[in-house]
GROMACS .gro file of C-alpha atoms in nm:
model
  216
    1MET     CA    1   4.441   5.367  -1.445
    2ALA     CA    2   4.181   5.093  -1.443
    3ASP     CA    3   4.099   4.930  -1.773
    4ALA     CA    4   3.790   5.075  -1.936
    5VAL     CA    5   3.485   4.852  -1.920
    6PRO     CA    6   3.384   4.746  -2.273
    7SER     CA    7   3.067   4.915  -2.390
    8ARG     CA    8   2.766   4.728  -2.517
    9LEU     CA    9   2.870   4.815  -2.873
   10ASP     CA   10   3.221   4.683  -2.812
   11ARG     CA   11   3.084   4.358  -2.676
   12ARG     CA   12   2.851   4.319  -2.973
   13LYS     CA   13   3.139   4.381  -3.215
   14ALA     CA   14   3.352   4.124  -3.032
   15ARG     CA   15   3.072   3.866  -3.051
   16THR     CA   16   3.026   3.931  -3.422
   17ARG     CA   17   3.397   3.893  -3.494
   18ALA     CA   18   3.415   3.577  -3.283
   19ALA     CA   19   3.116   3.428  -3.471
   20LEU     CA   20   3.284   3.496  -3.805
   21VAL     CA   21   3.613   3.347  -3.688
   22GLN     CA   22   3.437   3.037  -3.553
   23ALA     CA   23   3.246   2.994  -3.877
   24ALA     CA   24   3.567   3.023  -4.077
   25GLN     CA   25   3.734   2.763  -3.855
   26THR     CA   26   3.450   2.524  -3.928
   27PHE     CA   27   3.497   2.570  -4.302
   28ILE     CA   28   3.874   2.528  -4.272
   29ALA     CA   29   3.831   2.209  -4.070
   30ASP     CA   30   3.605   2.076  -4.346
   31GLY     CA   31   3.860   2.174  -4.611
   32ARG     CA   32   3.615   2.421  -4.766
   33THR     CA   33   3.793   2.752  -4.814
   34ASN     CA   34   3.660   2.821  -5.163
   35VAL     CA   35   3.331   2.961  -5.036
   36ALA     CA   36   3.155   3.291  -5.085
   37ILE     CA   37   3.152   3.556  -4.814
   38LEU     CA   38   2.773   3.528  -4.805
   39GLU     CA   39   2.804   3.162  -4.705
   40LEU     CA   40   3.042   3.259  -4.425
   41THR     CA   41   2.812   3.530  -4.293
   42GLN     CA   42   2.513   3.297  -4.305
   43ALA     CA   43   2.705   3.035  -4.108
   44ALA     CA   44   2.799   3.301  -3.852
   45ASP     CA   45   2.444   3.442  -3.851
   46VAL     CA   46   2.565   3.797  -3.914
   47GLY     CA   47   2.492   4.050  -4.185
   48MET     CA   48   2.712   4.112  -4.487
   49GLY     CA   49   2.776   4.467  -4.373
   50SER     CA   50   2.898   4.342  -4.038
   51PHE     CA   51   3.157   4.128  -4.215
   52TYR     CA   52   3.326   4.432  -4.369
   53ASN     CA   53   3.332   4.607  -4.034
   54HIS     CA   54   3.589   4.347  -3.929
   55PHE     CA   55   3.760   4.206  -4.237
   56SER     CA   56   3.858   4.340  -4.577
   57GLY     CA   57   3.793   4.007  -4.743
   58LYS     CA   58   3.767   3.631  -4.708
   59ASP     CA   59   4.143   3.573  -4.704
   60GLU     CA   60   4.187   3.805  -4.406
   61LEU     CA   61   3.913   3.622  -4.218
   62PHE     CA   62   4.065   3.280  -4.285
   63GLN     CA   63   4.405   3.407  -4.174
   64ALA     CA   64   4.252   3.542  -3.852
   65ALA     CA   65   4.074   3.210  -3.796
   66VAL     CA   66   4.398   3.012  -3.826
   67GLU     CA   67   4.588   3.253  -3.602
   68ASP     CA   68   4.310   3.239  -3.342
   69ALA     CA   69   4.322   2.858  -3.335
   70LEU     CA   70   4.701   2.855  -3.309
   71ASP     CA   71   4.711   3.123  -3.039
   72ARG     CA   72   4.447   2.952  -2.826
   73HIS     CA   73   4.627   2.620  -2.840
   74GLY     CA   74   4.962   2.787  -2.773
   75ALA     CA   75   4.821   2.975  -2.475
   76ALA     CA   76   4.682   2.649  -2.336
   77LEU     CA   77   5.025   2.485  -2.368
   78ASP     CA   78   5.186   2.777  -2.187
   79GLU     CA   79   4.933   2.743  -1.906
   80LEU     CA   80   4.981   2.368  -1.873
   81THR     CA   81   5.362   2.376  -1.878
   82GLY     CA   82   5.411   2.702  -1.688
   83GLY     CA   83   5.557   2.544  -1.376
   84MET     CA   84   5.823   2.335  -1.552
   85ASP     CA   85   6.190   2.434  -1.554
   86ASP     CA   86   6.346   2.169  -1.780
   87PRO     CA   87   6.312   2.274  -2.148
   88ALA     CA   88   6.331   1.911  -2.259
   89GLU     CA   89   6.036   1.826  -2.038
   90VAL     CA   90   5.843   2.133  -2.158
   91PHE     CA   91   5.903   2.034  -2.520
   92ALA     CA   92   5.797   1.674  -2.459
   93PHE     CA   93   5.487   1.769  -2.260
   94SER     CA   94   5.379   2.016  -2.527
   95PHE     CA   95   5.421   1.757  -2.801
   96ARG     CA   96   5.237   1.490  -2.602
   97LEU     CA   97   4.952   1.729  -2.525
   98THR     CA   98   4.928   1.839  -2.888
   99GLY     CA   99   4.914   1.474  -2.996
  100ARG     CA  100   4.616   1.418  -2.772
  101LEU     CA  101   4.445   1.725  -2.916
  102HIS     CA  102   4.371   1.545  -3.243
  103ARG     CA  103   4.119   1.308  -3.086
  104ARG     CA  104   3.982   1.533  -2.812
  105HIS     CA  105   3.918   1.833  -3.036
  106PRO     CA  106   3.896   1.711  -3.397
  107GLN     CA  107   3.776   2.042  -3.540
  108LEU     CA  108   4.072   2.235  -3.400
  109SER     CA  109   4.298   1.949  -3.508
  110LYS     CA  110   4.171   1.970  -3.864
  111VAL     CA  111   4.223   2.347  -3.869
  112LEU     CA  112   4.586   2.284  -3.781
  113LEU     CA  113   4.623   2.000  -4.032
  114ASN     CA  114   4.457   2.192  -4.315
  115THR     CA  115   4.691   2.483  -4.247
  116GLY     CA  116   4.967   2.238  -4.333
  117LEU     CA  117   5.339   2.304  -4.331
  118ALA     CA  118   5.282   2.679  -4.303
  119ILE     CA  119   5.251   2.610  -3.929
  120ALA     CA  120   5.627   2.556  -3.908
  121ALA     CA  121   5.691   2.915  -4.019
  122SER     CA  122   5.404   3.074  -3.828
  123GLU     CA  123   5.463   3.328  -3.553
  124HIS     CA  124   5.152   3.199  -3.377
  125GLY     CA  125   5.077   2.890  -3.175
  126ILE     CA  126   5.294   2.580  -3.173
  127ALA     CA  127   5.595   2.677  -3.384
  128PRO     CA  128   5.731   2.975  -3.186
  129ARG     CA  129   5.689   2.782  -2.862
  130ALA     CA  130   5.864   2.474  -2.998
  131ARG     CA  131   6.143   2.696  -3.131
  132ARG     CA  132   6.173   2.862  -2.789
  133ASP     CA  133   6.190   2.526  -2.610
  134ILE     CA  134   6.444   2.383  -2.854
  135GLN     CA  135   6.666   2.689  -2.823
  136ALA     CA  136   6.635   2.678  -2.443
  137GLY     CA  137   6.726   2.310  -2.449
  138ILE     CA  138   7.038   2.383  -2.652
  139LYS     CA  139   7.138   2.670  -2.425
  140ALA     CA  140   7.091   2.455  -2.115
  141GLY     CA  141   7.296   2.172  -2.265
  142ARG     CA  142   6.996   1.941  -2.276
  143PHE     CA  143   6.978   1.921  -2.656
  144THR     CA  144   7.278   1.860  -2.880
  145VAL     CA  145   7.123   1.952  -3.213
  146GLY     CA  146   7.335   2.178  -3.431
  147ASP     CA  147   7.054   2.364  -3.609
  148PRO     CA  148   6.742   2.455  -3.408
  149GLU     CA  149   6.544   2.535  -3.722
  150LEU     CA  150   6.600   2.186  -3.860
  151ALA     CA  151   6.499   2.044  -3.523
  152LEU     CA  152   6.180   2.252  -3.542
  153VAL     CA  153   6.110   2.117  -3.892
  154MET     CA  154   6.139   1.762  -3.761
  155ALA     CA  155   5.906   1.834  -3.470
  156ALA     CA  156   5.647   2.017  -3.683
  157GLY     CA  157   5.649   1.747  -3.949
  158ALA     CA  158   5.607   1.477  -3.686
  159ALA     CA  159   5.318   1.663  -3.520
  160LEU     CA  160   5.131   1.709  -3.848
  161CYS     CA  161   5.187   1.354  -3.971
  162LEU     CA  162   5.085   1.215  -3.633
  163GLY     CA  163   4.760   1.410  -3.646
  164GLN     CA  164   4.681   1.281  -3.995
  165LEU     CA  165   4.763   0.925  -3.889
  166LEU     CA  166   4.532   0.945  -3.588
  167HIS     CA  167   4.245   1.065  -3.806
  168THR     CA  168   4.317   0.794  -4.064
  169GLN     CA  169   4.353   0.518  -3.803
  170PRO     CA  170   4.082   0.587  -3.542
  171ASP     CA  171   4.160   0.265  -3.352
  172ARG     CA  172   4.522   0.363  -3.285
  173ASP     CA  173   4.601   0.468  -2.927
  174ASP     CA  174   4.660   0.842  -2.954
  175ALA     CA  175   4.831   0.872  -2.615
  176GLN     CA  176   5.076   0.589  -2.683
  177ALA     CA  177   5.156   0.720  -3.030
  178SER     CA  178   5.209   1.076  -2.907
  179ASP     CA  179   5.433   0.965  -2.623
  180GLN     CA  180   5.640   0.738  -2.847
  181ILE     CA  181   5.707   1.008  -3.105
  182ALA     CA  182   5.790   1.260  -2.832
  183GLU     CA  183   6.036   1.009  -2.686
  184ASP     CA  184   6.194   0.949  -3.027
  185LEU     CA  185   6.232   1.323  -3.083
  186LEU     CA  186   6.401   1.368  -2.744
  187ARG     CA  187   6.646   1.092  -2.833
  188THR     CA  188   6.711   1.254  -3.171
  189PHE     CA  189   6.779   1.585  -2.994
  190GLY     CA  190   7.039   1.422  -2.767
  191ILE     CA  191   6.852   1.305  -2.457
  192PRO     CA  192   6.968   0.956  -2.341
  193ALA     CA  193   6.720   0.684  -2.427
  194ASP     CA  194   6.635   0.585  -2.070
  195GLU     CA  195   6.578   0.948  -1.964
  196ALA     CA  196   6.372   1.024  -2.275
  197HIS     CA  197   6.148   0.729  -2.189
  198GLN     CA  198   6.109   0.844  -1.829
  199VAL     CA  199   6.020   1.200  -1.932
  200CYS     CA  200   5.754   1.080  -2.174
  201GLN     CA  201   5.594   0.849  -1.918
  202ARG     CA  202   5.538   1.121  -1.659
  203PRO     CA  203   5.176   1.216  -1.584
  204LEU     CA  204   5.044   1.500  -1.793
  205PRO     CA  205   4.883   1.815  -1.652
  206GLU     CA  206   4.507   1.855  -1.656
  207LEU     CA  207   4.390   1.842  -2.019
  208ASP     CA  208   4.074   2.053  -1.982
  209LEU     CA  209   4.262   2.366  -2.091
  210LEU     CA  210   4.307   2.212  -2.436
  211ARG     CA  211   3.941   2.291  -2.501
  212PRO     CA  212   3.924   2.549  -2.782
  213ASP     CA  213   3.718   2.779  -2.557
  214ALA     CA  214   3.932   2.737  -2.245
  215ILE     CA  215   4.160   3.034  -2.313
  216ALA     CA  216   3.978   3.364  -2.357
   0.00000   0.00000   0.00000
């Protein structure tokens, strides 16, 4: 059976929810989560009643905003690495692409950074994909780490600290820094140094999909 075409009401509801989520992401990026619901609805240009048609409260909206940002970035990584077979290469490409995100899309970057270490335990976005790639690397004999969760902690911590460093040091080369840390992580996970360097010098896929609006 063909999918039902969304009605005008459905489309309007979707636009309202998207406006609220986008407004919340802006506040999160600015580090302003202690705001009233009225301020959120004004930023989204929607009525107070419309807010409660979608969310039970501010905390639910902020959670949805974080999950939306993580899922969009994760979907973009899946799209950009979809044709790769080597889990070590997929892991490195995803890390290198995420490192470049911080300069190309600072608002999304700051949403991720202000979410903090909770990202490492999230079921959305970067963490489950990194966990998948690490586990695949172990299974394929590419990685020699004994505990995939500890490997994930190292990768997540490096990604967050790299993002903060790039915001703090705007003159630092984001591509070089991202590639170097990805290379160091591959070596830590058991990839020989010369191969890790080669993997992290390979051309990256088209970066346009890292735009926050690129994945519907």
